[in-house]
mmCIF file of C-alpha atoms in Angstrom:
data_model
loop_
_atom_site.group_PDB
_atom_site.id
_atom_site.type_symbol
_atom_site.label_atom_id
_atom_site.label_comp_id
_atom_site.label_asym_id
_atom_site.label_seq_id
_atom_site.Cartn_x
_atom_site.Cartn_y
_atom_site.Cartn_z
ATOM 1 C CA UNK A 3 -26.861 -3.619 -34.495
ATOM 2 C CA UNK A 4 -23.369 -3.019 -35.844
ATOM 3 C CA UNK A 5 -20.949 -4.809 -33.390
ATOM 4 C CA UNK A 6 -17.729 -3.154 -34.595
ATOM 5 C CA UNK A 7 -16.084 -1.558 -31.727
ATOM 6 C CA UNK A 8 -12.944 0.848 -31.345
ATOM 7 C CA UNK A 9 -9.963 -0.312 -29.152
ATOM 8 C CA UNK A 10 -7.706 2.751 -29.446
ATOM 9 C CA UNK A 11 -9.078 6.087 -30.683
ATOM 10 C CA UNK A 12 -5.570 7.123 -31.858
ATOM 11 C CA UNK A 13 -5.496 8.297 -35.568
ATOM 12 C CA UNK A 14 -9.359 8.486 -35.347
ATOM 13 C CA UNK A 15 -11.094 11.548 -36.960
ATOM 14 C CA UNK A 16 -13.664 12.933 -34.538
ATOM 15 C CA UNK A 17 -15.821 15.912 -35.140
ATOM 16 C CA UNK A 18 -19.217 17.598 -33.734
ATOM 17 C CA UNK A 19 -20.988 19.419 -36.539
ATOM 18 C CA UNK A 20 -24.461 19.429 -35.338
ATOM 19 C CA UNK A 21 -26.181 19.923 -31.870
ATOM 20 C CA UNK A 22 -29.807 19.158 -31.589
ATOM 21 C CA UNK A 23 -32.436 20.260 -28.795
ATOM 22 C CA UNK A 24 -34.744 17.452 -27.744
ATOM 23 C CA UNK A 25 -37.247 16.881 -25.044
ATOM 24 C CA UNK A 26 -37.840 13.708 -23.131
ATOM 25 C CA UNK A 27 -40.291 13.168 -20.201
ATOM 26 C CA UNK A 28 -41.014 16.887 -20.188
ATOM 27 C CA UNK A 29 -37.304 17.860 -19.956
ATOM 28 C CA UNK A 30 -35.377 19.766 -22.646
ATOM 29 C CA UNK A 31 -31.664 19.113 -23.350
ATOM 30 C CA UNK A 32 -29.208 19.141 -26.146
ATOM 31 C CA UNK A 33 -27.547 16.200 -27.927
ATOM 32 C CA UNK A 34 -24.228 16.707 -29.590
ATOM 33 C CA UNK A 35 -23.979 14.606 -32.752
ATOM 34 C CA UNK A 36 -20.522 13.177 -32.988
ATOM 35 C CA UNK A 37 -18.995 11.776 -36.426
ATOM 36 C CA UNK A 38 -16.374 9.193 -36.044
ATOM 37 C CA UNK A 39 -13.976 7.917 -38.538
ATOM 38 C CA UNK A 40 -11.716 5.075 -37.083
ATOM 39 C CA UNK A 41 -8.181 4.509 -38.166
ATOM 40 C CA UNK A 42 -9.240 1.520 -40.370
ATOM 41 C CA UNK A 43 -11.756 3.618 -42.156
ATOM 42 C CA UNK A 44 -14.907 2.587 -40.405
ATOM 43 C CA UNK A 45 -17.510 5.533 -40.150
ATOM 44 C CA UNK A 46 -20.376 5.889 -37.615
ATOM 45 C CA UNK A 47 -22.395 8.559 -35.738
ATOM 46 C CA UNK A 48 -23.332 8.712 -32.007
ATOM 47 C CA UNK A 49 -25.146 11.325 -29.925
ATOM 48 C CA UNK A 50 -24.176 12.443 -26.359
ATOM 49 C CA UNK A 51 -25.329 14.939 -23.809
ATOM 50 C CA UNK A 52 -23.361 17.611 -22.171
ATOM 51 C CA UNK A 53 -23.707 15.624 -18.880
ATOM 52 C CA UNK A 54 -22.368 12.416 -20.378
ATOM 53 C CA UNK A 55 -19.309 14.366 -21.618
ATOM 54 C CA UNK A 56 -18.943 15.914 -18.041
ATOM 55 C CA UNK A 57 -19.060 12.340 -16.549
ATOM 56 C CA UNK A 58 -16.537 11.048 -18.969
ATOM 57 C CA UNK A 59 -14.039 14.106 -18.060
ATOM 58 C CA UNK A 60 -14.493 13.656 -14.190
ATOM 59 C CA UNK A 61 -13.670 9.704 -14.655
ATOM 60 C CA UNK A 62 -10.494 10.682 -16.609
ATOM 61 C CA UNK A 63 -9.300 13.290 -14.052
ATOM 62 C CA UNK A 64 -9.875 11.029 -11.147
ATOM 63 C CA UNK A 65 -8.428 8.031 -12.912
ATOM 64 C CA UNK A 66 -5.662 9.456 -14.864
ATOM 65 C CA UNK A 67 -5.174 13.059 -13.756
ATOM 66 C CA UNK A 68 -5.763 14.688 -17.290
ATOM 67 C CA UNK A 69 -5.549 18.340 -17.601
ATOM 68 C CA UNK A 70 -8.190 20.194 -20.022
ATOM 69 C CA UNK A 71 -10.161 23.358 -19.874
ATOM 70 C CA UNK A 72 -13.537 21.649 -19.582
ATOM 71 C CA UNK A 73 -16.585 24.060 -20.274
ATOM 72 C CA UNK A 74 -18.288 24.941 -17.016
ATOM 73 C CA UNK A 75 -21.916 24.216 -16.284
ATOM 74 C CA UNK A 76 -24.423 26.964 -17.467
ATOM 75 C CA UNK A 77 -28.054 27.572 -16.061
ATOM 76 C CA UNK A 78 -29.294 28.769 -19.393
ATOM 77 C CA UNK A 79 -28.012 25.650 -21.269
ATOM 78 C CA UNK A 80 -30.508 25.759 -24.086
ATOM 79 C CA UNK A 81 -29.131 29.219 -25.268
ATOM 80 C CA UNK A 82 -27.936 29.072 -28.809
ATOM 81 C CA UNK A 83 -24.494 31.095 -28.027
ATOM 82 C CA UNK A 84 -23.763 28.602 -25.131
ATOM 83 C CA UNK A 85 -24.629 25.596 -27.182
ATOM 84 C CA UNK A 86 -22.139 26.835 -29.963
ATOM 85 C CA UNK A 87 -19.342 27.418 -27.420
ATOM 86 C CA UNK A 88 -19.801 24.176 -25.844
ATOM 87 C CA UNK A 89 -19.921 22.333 -29.299
ATOM 88 C CA UNK A 90 -16.633 23.779 -30.026
ATOM 89 C CA UNK A 91 -15.039 22.891 -26.503
ATOM 90 C CA UNK A 92 -16.482 19.385 -26.505
ATOM 91 C CA UNK A 93 -14.881 18.709 -29.923
ATOM 92 C CA UNK A 94 -11.591 20.065 -28.623
ATOM 93 C CA UNK A 95 -11.821 17.694 -25.639
ATOM 94 C CA UNK A 96 -12.361 14.651 -27.875
ATOM 95 C CA UNK A 97 -9.548 15.540 -30.138
ATOM 96 C CA UNK A 98 -7.348 16.073 -26.851
ATOM 97 C CA UNK A 99 -8.174 12.564 -26.241
ATOM 98 C CA UNK A 100 -7.378 11.346 -29.663
ATOM 99 C CA UNK A 101 -3.780 12.758 -29.470
ATOM 100 C CA UNK A 102 -3.416 12.035 -25.921
ATOM 101 C CA UNK A 103 0.341 10.524 -25.439
ATOM 102 C CA UNK A 104 -0.870 8.010 -22.924
ATOM 103 C CA UNK A 105 -2.386 4.742 -24.348
ATOM 104 C CA UNK A 106 -3.968 4.240 -21.017
ATOM 105 C CA UNK A 107 -6.120 7.131 -21.273
ATOM 106 C CA UNK A 108 -7.034 6.644 -25.190
ATOM 107 C CA UNK A 109 -7.739 2.765 -24.452
ATOM 108 C CA UNK A 110 -9.294 3.266 -21.020
ATOM 109 C CA UNK A 111 -12.736 1.479 -20.713
ATOM 110 C CA UNK A 112 -14.549 4.802 -20.255
ATOM 111 C CA UNK A 113 -13.354 6.439 -23.443
ATOM 112 C CA UNK A 114 -13.980 3.239 -25.417
ATOM 113 C CA UNK A 115 -17.575 2.789 -24.164
ATOM 114 C CA UNK A 116 -18.344 6.490 -24.364
ATOM 115 C CA UNK A 117 -17.416 6.438 -28.283
ATOM 116 C CA UNK A 118 -18.757 3.022 -28.864
ATOM 117 C CA UNK A 119 -21.670 3.061 -31.259
ATOM 118 C CA UNK A 120 -23.597 0.228 -29.422
ATOM 119 C CA UNK A 121 -23.733 2.442 -26.184
ATOM 120 C CA UNK A 122 -27.110 3.949 -26.187
ATOM 121 C CA UNK A 123 -26.292 6.313 -23.330
ATOM 122 C CA UNK A 124 -23.105 6.906 -21.210
ATOM 123 C CA UNK A 125 -23.965 6.220 -17.596
ATOM 124 C CA UNK A 126 -20.471 5.842 -16.205
ATOM 125 C CA UNK A 127 -20.142 8.040 -13.234
ATOM 126 C CA UNK A 128 -17.274 8.818 -10.917
ATOM 127 C CA UNK A 129 -18.282 7.492 -7.296
ATOM 128 C CA UNK A 130 -17.887 10.484 -5.084
ATOM 129 C CA UNK A 131 -19.189 9.226 -1.814
ATOM 130 C CA UNK A 132 -16.403 7.328 -0.303
ATOM 131 C CA UNK A 133 -17.474 3.987 1.293
ATOM 132 C CA UNK A 134 -15.479 1.603 3.558
ATOM 133 C CA UNK A 135 -15.701 -2.216 3.989
ATOM 134 C CA UNK A 136 -16.964 -1.465 7.584
ATOM 135 C CA UNK A 137 -19.716 0.649 6.330
ATOM 136 C CA UNK A 138 -20.909 -1.703 3.683
ATOM 137 C CA UNK A 139 -20.595 -4.774 5.949
ATOM 138 C CA UNK A 140 -22.895 -3.299 8.323
ATOM 139 C CA UNK A 141 -25.768 -2.624 5.896
ATOM 140 C CA UNK A 142 -25.324 -5.560 3.500
ATOM 141 C CA UNK A 143 -25.562 -9.403 3.983
ATOM 142 C CA UNK A 144 -22.314 -9.682 1.898
ATOM 143 C CA UNK A 145 -19.600 -7.584 0.667
ATOM 144 C CA UNK A 146 -17.730 -7.876 -2.745
ATOM 145 C CA UNK A 147 -14.212 -7.204 -3.224
ATOM 146 C CA UNK A 148 -11.683 -7.049 -6.116
ATOM 147 C CA UNK A 149 -8.703 -9.009 -4.968
ATOM 148 C CA UNK A 150 -5.402 -8.875 -6.944
ATOM 149 C CA UNK A 151 -2.577 -11.216 -6.188
ATOM 150 C CA UNK A 152 0.163 -8.968 -7.683
ATOM 151 C CA UNK A 153 3.422 -10.734 -7.145
ATOM 152 C CA UNK A 154 5.711 -12.636 -4.901
ATOM 153 C CA UNK A 155 9.071 -11.641 -3.521
ATOM 154 C CA UNK A 156 12.203 -13.334 -2.347
ATOM 155 C CA UNK A 157 10.744 -16.812 -2.097
ATOM 156 C CA UNK A 158 12.885 -19.170 -0.327
ATOM 157 C CA UNK A 159 12.851 -23.031 0.471
ATOM 158 C CA UNK A 160 15.215 -25.021 2.517
ATOM 159 C CA UNK A 161 18.114 -26.870 0.589
ATOM 160 C CA UNK A 162 16.988 -25.244 -2.639
ATOM 161 C CA UNK A 163 18.200 -22.354 -4.723
ATOM 162 C CA UNK A 164 15.908 -19.483 -4.828
ATOM 163 C CA UNK A 165 16.369 -19.161 -8.535
ATOM 164 C CA UNK A 166 15.133 -22.953 -9.100
ATOM 165 C CA UNK A 167 11.880 -22.186 -7.417
ATOM 166 C CA UNK A 168 8.644 -22.587 -9.547
ATOM 167 C CA UNK A 169 5.790 -21.135 -7.618
ATOM 168 C CA UNK A 170 2.116 -20.630 -7.533
ATOM 169 C CA UNK A 171 -0.382 -19.198 -4.938
ATOM 170 C CA UNK A 172 -3.742 -20.520 -3.800
ATOM 171 C CA UNK A 173 -6.223 -18.633 -1.500
ATOM 172 C CA UNK A 174 -9.671 -18.987 0.176
ATOM 173 C CA UNK A 175 -12.047 -17.063 2.182
ATOM 174 C CA UNK A 176 -12.696 -18.093 5.700
ATOM 175 C CA UNK A 177 -10.643 -21.032 5.987
ATOM 176 C CA UNK A 178 -7.200 -22.613 4.957
ATOM 177 C CA UNK A 179 -7.115 -23.041 1.166
ATOM 178 C CA UNK A 180 -6.866 -26.786 -0.202
ATOM 179 C CA UNK A 181 -5.370 -26.972 -3.647
ATOM 180 C CA UNK A 182 -7.922 -28.627 -5.907
ATOM 181 C CA UNK A 183 -10.967 -27.537 -3.823
ATOM 182 C CA UNK A 184 -13.775 -25.860 -5.633
ATOM 183 C CA UNK A 185 -13.732 -22.868 -3.511
ATOM 184 C CA UNK A 186 -9.847 -22.441 -3.607
ATOM 185 C CA UNK A 187 -8.573 -20.203 -6.318
ATOM 186 C CA UNK A 188 -4.909 -20.656 -8.059
ATOM 187 C CA UNK A 189 -2.688 -18.351 -9.792
ATOM 188 C CA UNK A 190 -0.437 -19.166 -12.811
ATOM 189 C CA UNK A 191 2.709 -21.125 -12.201
ATOM 190 C CA UNK A 192 5.916 -18.956 -12.623
ATOM 191 C CA UNK A 193 9.570 -19.585 -12.332
ATOM 192 C CA UNK A 194 11.843 -17.671 -10.104
ATOM 193 C CA UNK A 195 11.952 -16.123 -6.648
ATOM 194 C CA UNK A 196 9.986 -12.957 -7.824
ATOM 195 C CA UNK A 197 7.046 -14.191 -9.861
ATOM 196 C CA UNK A 198 4.488 -11.459 -11.284
ATOM 197 C CA UNK A 199 1.191 -13.311 -11.122
ATOM 198 C CA UNK A 200 -0.983 -10.258 -11.811
ATOM 199 C CA UNK A 201 -3.956 -12.376 -10.739
ATOM 200 C CA UNK A 202 -7.351 -10.650 -10.307
ATOM 201 C CA UNK A 203 -10.545 -12.021 -9.185
ATOM 202 C CA UNK A 204 -13.644 -11.073 -7.073
ATOM 203 C CA UNK A 205 -14.403 -12.300 -3.662
ATOM 204 C CA UNK A 206 -17.403 -12.154 -1.501
ATOM 205 C CA UNK A 207 -17.324 -11.797 2.288
ATOM 206 C CA UNK A 208 -20.466 -12.661 4.159
ATOM 207 C CA UNK A 209 -21.377 -10.251 6.811
ATOM 208 C CA UNK A 210 -22.495 -12.999 9.048
ATOM 209 C CA UNK A 211 -19.216 -14.582 9.244
ATOM 210 C CA UNK A 212 -17.184 -14.058 12.379
ATOM 211 C CA UNK A 213 -13.988 -14.597 10.782
ATOM 212 C CA UNK A 214 -13.466 -12.397 7.719
ATOM 213 C CA UNK A 215 -10.171 -13.617 6.734
ATOM 214 C CA UNK A 216 -8.224 -14.378 3.602
ATOM 215 C CA UNK A 217 -5.944 -17.266 3.578
ATOM 216 C CA UNK A 218 -2.889 -17.747 1.233
ATOM 217 C CA UNK A 219 -0.489 -20.532 0.517
ATOM 218 C CA UNK A 220 2.575 -20.548 -1.888
ATOM 219 C CA UNK A 221 3.983 -23.748 -3.260
ATOM 220 C CA UNK A 222 6.848 -24.699 -5.151
ATOM 221 C CA UNK A 223 6.399 -27.240 -7.881
ATOM 222 C CA UNK A 224 9.159 -29.696 -8.800
ATOM 223 C CA UNK A 225 9.653 -29.351 -12.483
ATOM 224 C CA UNK A 226 11.439 -31.727 -15.157
ATOM 225 C CA UNK A 227 13.453 -29.517 -17.498
ATOM 226 C CA UNK A 228 13.759 -30.500 -21.139
ATOM 227 C CA UNK A 229 15.944 -28.469 -23.377
ATOM 228 C CA UNK A 230 15.188 -28.356 -27.121
ATOM 229 C CA UNK A 231 18.105 -26.606 -29.001
ATOM 230 C CA UNK A 232 17.127 -24.296 -31.983
ATOM 231 C CA UNK A 233 16.210 -26.345 -34.917
ATOM 232 C CA UNK A 234 15.287 -29.448 -33.144
ATOM 233 C CA UNK A 235 12.087 -31.149 -34.104
ATOM 234 C CA UNK A 236 11.267 -32.086 -30.458
ATOM 235 C CA UNK A 237 13.101 -35.572 -29.847
ATOM 236 C CA UNK A 238 13.557 -37.029 -26.374
ATOM 237 C CA UNK A 239 16.325 -35.771 -24.202
ATOM 238 C CA UNK A 240 17.967 -36.873 -20.888
ATOM 239 C CA UNK A 241 18.687 -34.096 -18.417
ATOM 240 C CA UNK A 242 19.776 -34.017 -15.106
ATOM 241 C CA UNK A 243 17.356 -32.056 -12.668
ATOM 242 C CA UNK A 244 19.017 -30.654 -9.464
ATOM 243 C CA UNK A 245 15.721 -29.246 -8.212
ATOM 244 C CA UNK A 246 14.567 -32.964 -7.316
ATOM 245 C CA UNK A 247 15.137 -33.161 -3.516
ATOM 246 C CA UNK A 248 14.574 -36.971 -3.572
ATOM 247 C CA UNK A 249 18.090 -37.227 -5.236
ATOM 248 C CA UNK A 250 16.717 -38.570 -8.473
ATOM 249 C CA UNK A 251 18.637 -36.807 -10.837
ATOM 250 C CA UNK A 252 18.063 -38.907 -14.102
ATOM 251 C CA UNK A 253 14.896 -37.833 -15.826
ATOM 252 C CA UNK A 254 13.473 -38.682 -19.514
ATOM 253 C CA UNK A 255 11.483 -36.008 -20.883
ATOM 254 C CA UNK A 256 9.401 -35.615 -24.137
ATOM 255 C CA UNK A 257 9.302 -32.157 -25.277
ATOM 256 C CA UNK A 258 6.098 -32.915 -27.513
ATOM 257 C CA UNK A 259 4.289 -33.366 -24.178
ATOM 258 C CA UNK A 260 5.208 -30.219 -22.754
ATOM 259 C CA UNK A 261 2.197 -28.117 -23.642
ATOM 260 C CA UNK A 262 -0.312 -30.768 -23.557
ATOM 261 C CA UNK A 263 0.559 -31.948 -20.108
ATOM 262 C CA UNK A 264 0.187 -28.487 -18.564
ATOM 263 C CA UNK A 265 3.982 -27.340 -19.017
ATOM 264 C CA UNK A 266 4.866 -23.795 -19.620
ATOM 265 C CA UNK A 267 7.594 -22.703 -22.211
ATOM 266 C CA UNK A 268 10.454 -20.340 -21.307
ATOM 267 C CA UNK A 269 12.587 -19.063 -24.115
ATOM 268 C CA UNK A 270 16.422 -19.678 -23.830
ATOM 269 C CA UNK A 271 18.273 -17.553 -26.117
ATOM 270 C CA UNK A 272 21.412 -19.841 -26.342
ATOM 271 C CA UNK A 273 19.852 -23.351 -26.282
ATOM 272 C CA UNK A 274 16.401 -22.845 -27.951
ATOM 273 C CA UNK A 275 13.239 -23.586 -25.871
ATOM 274 C CA UNK A 276 13.494 -24.545 -22.104
ATOM 275 C CA UNK A 277 10.033 -26.216 -21.250
ATOM 276 C CA UNK A 278 8.592 -26.901 -17.706
ATOM 277 C CA UNK A 279 6.528 -29.946 -17.627
ATOM 278 C CA UNK A 280 4.281 -29.696 -14.570
ATOM 279 C CA UNK A 281 2.481 -32.848 -14.614
ATOM 280 C CA UNK A 282 2.674 -35.428 -11.752
ATOM 281 C CA UNK A 283 5.414 -33.205 -10.075
ATOM 282 C CA UNK A 284 6.253 -32.959 -6.522
ATOM 283 C CA UNK A 285 4.824 -29.886 -4.590
ATOM 284 C CA UNK A 286 6.435 -28.324 -1.512
ATOM 285 C CA UNK A 287 4.928 -25.480 0.683
ATOM 286 C CA UNK A 288 7.079 -22.486 0.557
ATOM 287 C CA UNK A 289 5.004 -20.476 3.285
ATOM 288 C CA UNK A 290 1.435 -19.222 4.151
ATOM 289 C CA UNK A 291 -0.086 -16.079 5.398
ATOM 290 C CA UNK A 292 -3.494 -14.455 6.102
ATOM 291 C CA UNK A 293 -5.145 -11.101 6.515
ATOM 292 C CA UNK A 294 -8.008 -10.018 8.536
ATOM 293 C CA UNK A 295 -10.195 -7.993 6.379
ATOM 294 C CA UNK A 296 -11.773 -6.185 9.285
ATOM 295 C CA UNK A 297 -8.600 -4.479 10.268
ATOM 296 C CA UNK A 298 -7.779 -3.075 6.665
ATOM 297 C CA UNK A 299 -8.769 0.368 5.527
ATOM 298 C CA UNK A 300 -10.623 -0.894 2.258
ATOM 299 C CA UNK A 301 -12.486 1.720 0.185
ATOM 300 C CA UNK A 302 -14.341 1.941 -3.166
ATOM 301 C CA UNK A 303 -12.279 4.618 -4.580
ATOM 302 C CA UNK A 304 -8.737 3.183 -5.170
ATOM 303 C CA UNK A 305 -7.156 -0.176 -4.589
ATOM 304 C CA UNK A 306 -5.178 -0.518 -1.232
ATOM 305 C CA UNK A 307 -1.924 -2.489 -1.283
ATOM 306 C CA UNK A 308 -0.894 -4.994 1.436
ATOM 307 C CA UNK A 309 2.444 -6.754 1.763
ATOM 308 C CA UNK A 310 1.958 -10.076 3.392
ATOM 309 C CA UNK A 311 4.902 -11.896 4.999
ATOM 310 C CA UNK A 312 4.984 -15.704 4.690
ATOM 311 C CA UNK A 313 5.370 -18.051 7.529
ATOM 312 C CA UNK A 314 7.877 -19.674 8.384
ATOM 313 C CA UNK A 315 9.816 -16.424 8.612
ATOM 314 C CA UNK A 316 12.238 -15.722 5.822
ATOM 315 C CA UNK A 317 10.195 -17.490 3.221
ATOM 316 C CA UNK A 318 9.162 -14.409 1.315
ATOM 317 C CA UNK A 319 6.214 -12.193 0.903
ATOM 318 C CA UNK A 320 3.380 -11.545 -1.449
ATOM 319 C CA UNK A 321 1.722 -8.180 -2.635
ATOM 320 C CA UNK A 322 -1.878 -8.055 -2.763
ATOM 321 C CA UNK A 323 -4.490 -5.241 -3.483
ATOM 322 C CA UNK A 324 -8.078 -4.957 -2.396
ATOM 323 C CA UNK A 325 -10.752 -2.671 -3.866
ATOM 324 C CA UNK A 326 -14.344 -2.498 -2.520
ATOM 325 C CA UNK A 327 -16.885 -3.037 -5.435
#
């Protein structure tokens, strides 16, 4: 099997020249043969039924609000004239997607899977029946959710400039999160009072659990800054770190250990690279919060956004989204 895949259909050449009637399990249907030449010259052919085209169209209308005069369903679908009309309309539909101005549409998982030569049949379908967390919780032993910790806002810590904060968020289900514990998940570490973590994961909520709660904690991690001027080969440097609340301002840092020791690099246009070494650093709790899943209107159709305020009051807030899977 050829494993070559397409990631963006832009500049691809797509045509439907043949439509073939087939029969399977006593049912007759038409397959439209699609010839594809990708932007890098790779050529292949796939076959799709009208129902598969229609499923793709419904998904794109729902997810991206595309506007296209898609051909209607017909009772006499094996009629030669109807097949010809459909073949032309379906080719126009694919060409419409190829030149679509939105990369989100062209690169969407549904479009890529539909045109993938390794997809035997396109079975992605729009979920039309709206389900809520409460409905699924009553029927199943556990409920799966997609959780996104999107970002933090206006983080503040006593006796510390908000612009010196370097934060991360941990969370757990049903109990307080403990940093380093197996069940506790952790976002990336980002500097500044407005971190965009964009962390996405799946969580399982057991229906038998009396407390269906997500717990979050946000920490500041004291960091040792080492500045390497442009053109430097990475020598040792002494820097004053005003972020250290213990009052020890003199720190010796080795820039070569930055990445190996878990640090992250931040580009400084004036001085070269400013690196944050996060090994063996002091950690302070900025704030914590929790949310009761039972009280949220979570569905399977679109993510719901929730702003959670940290305690103590004035510590900031985090933005999360939840989607029923």
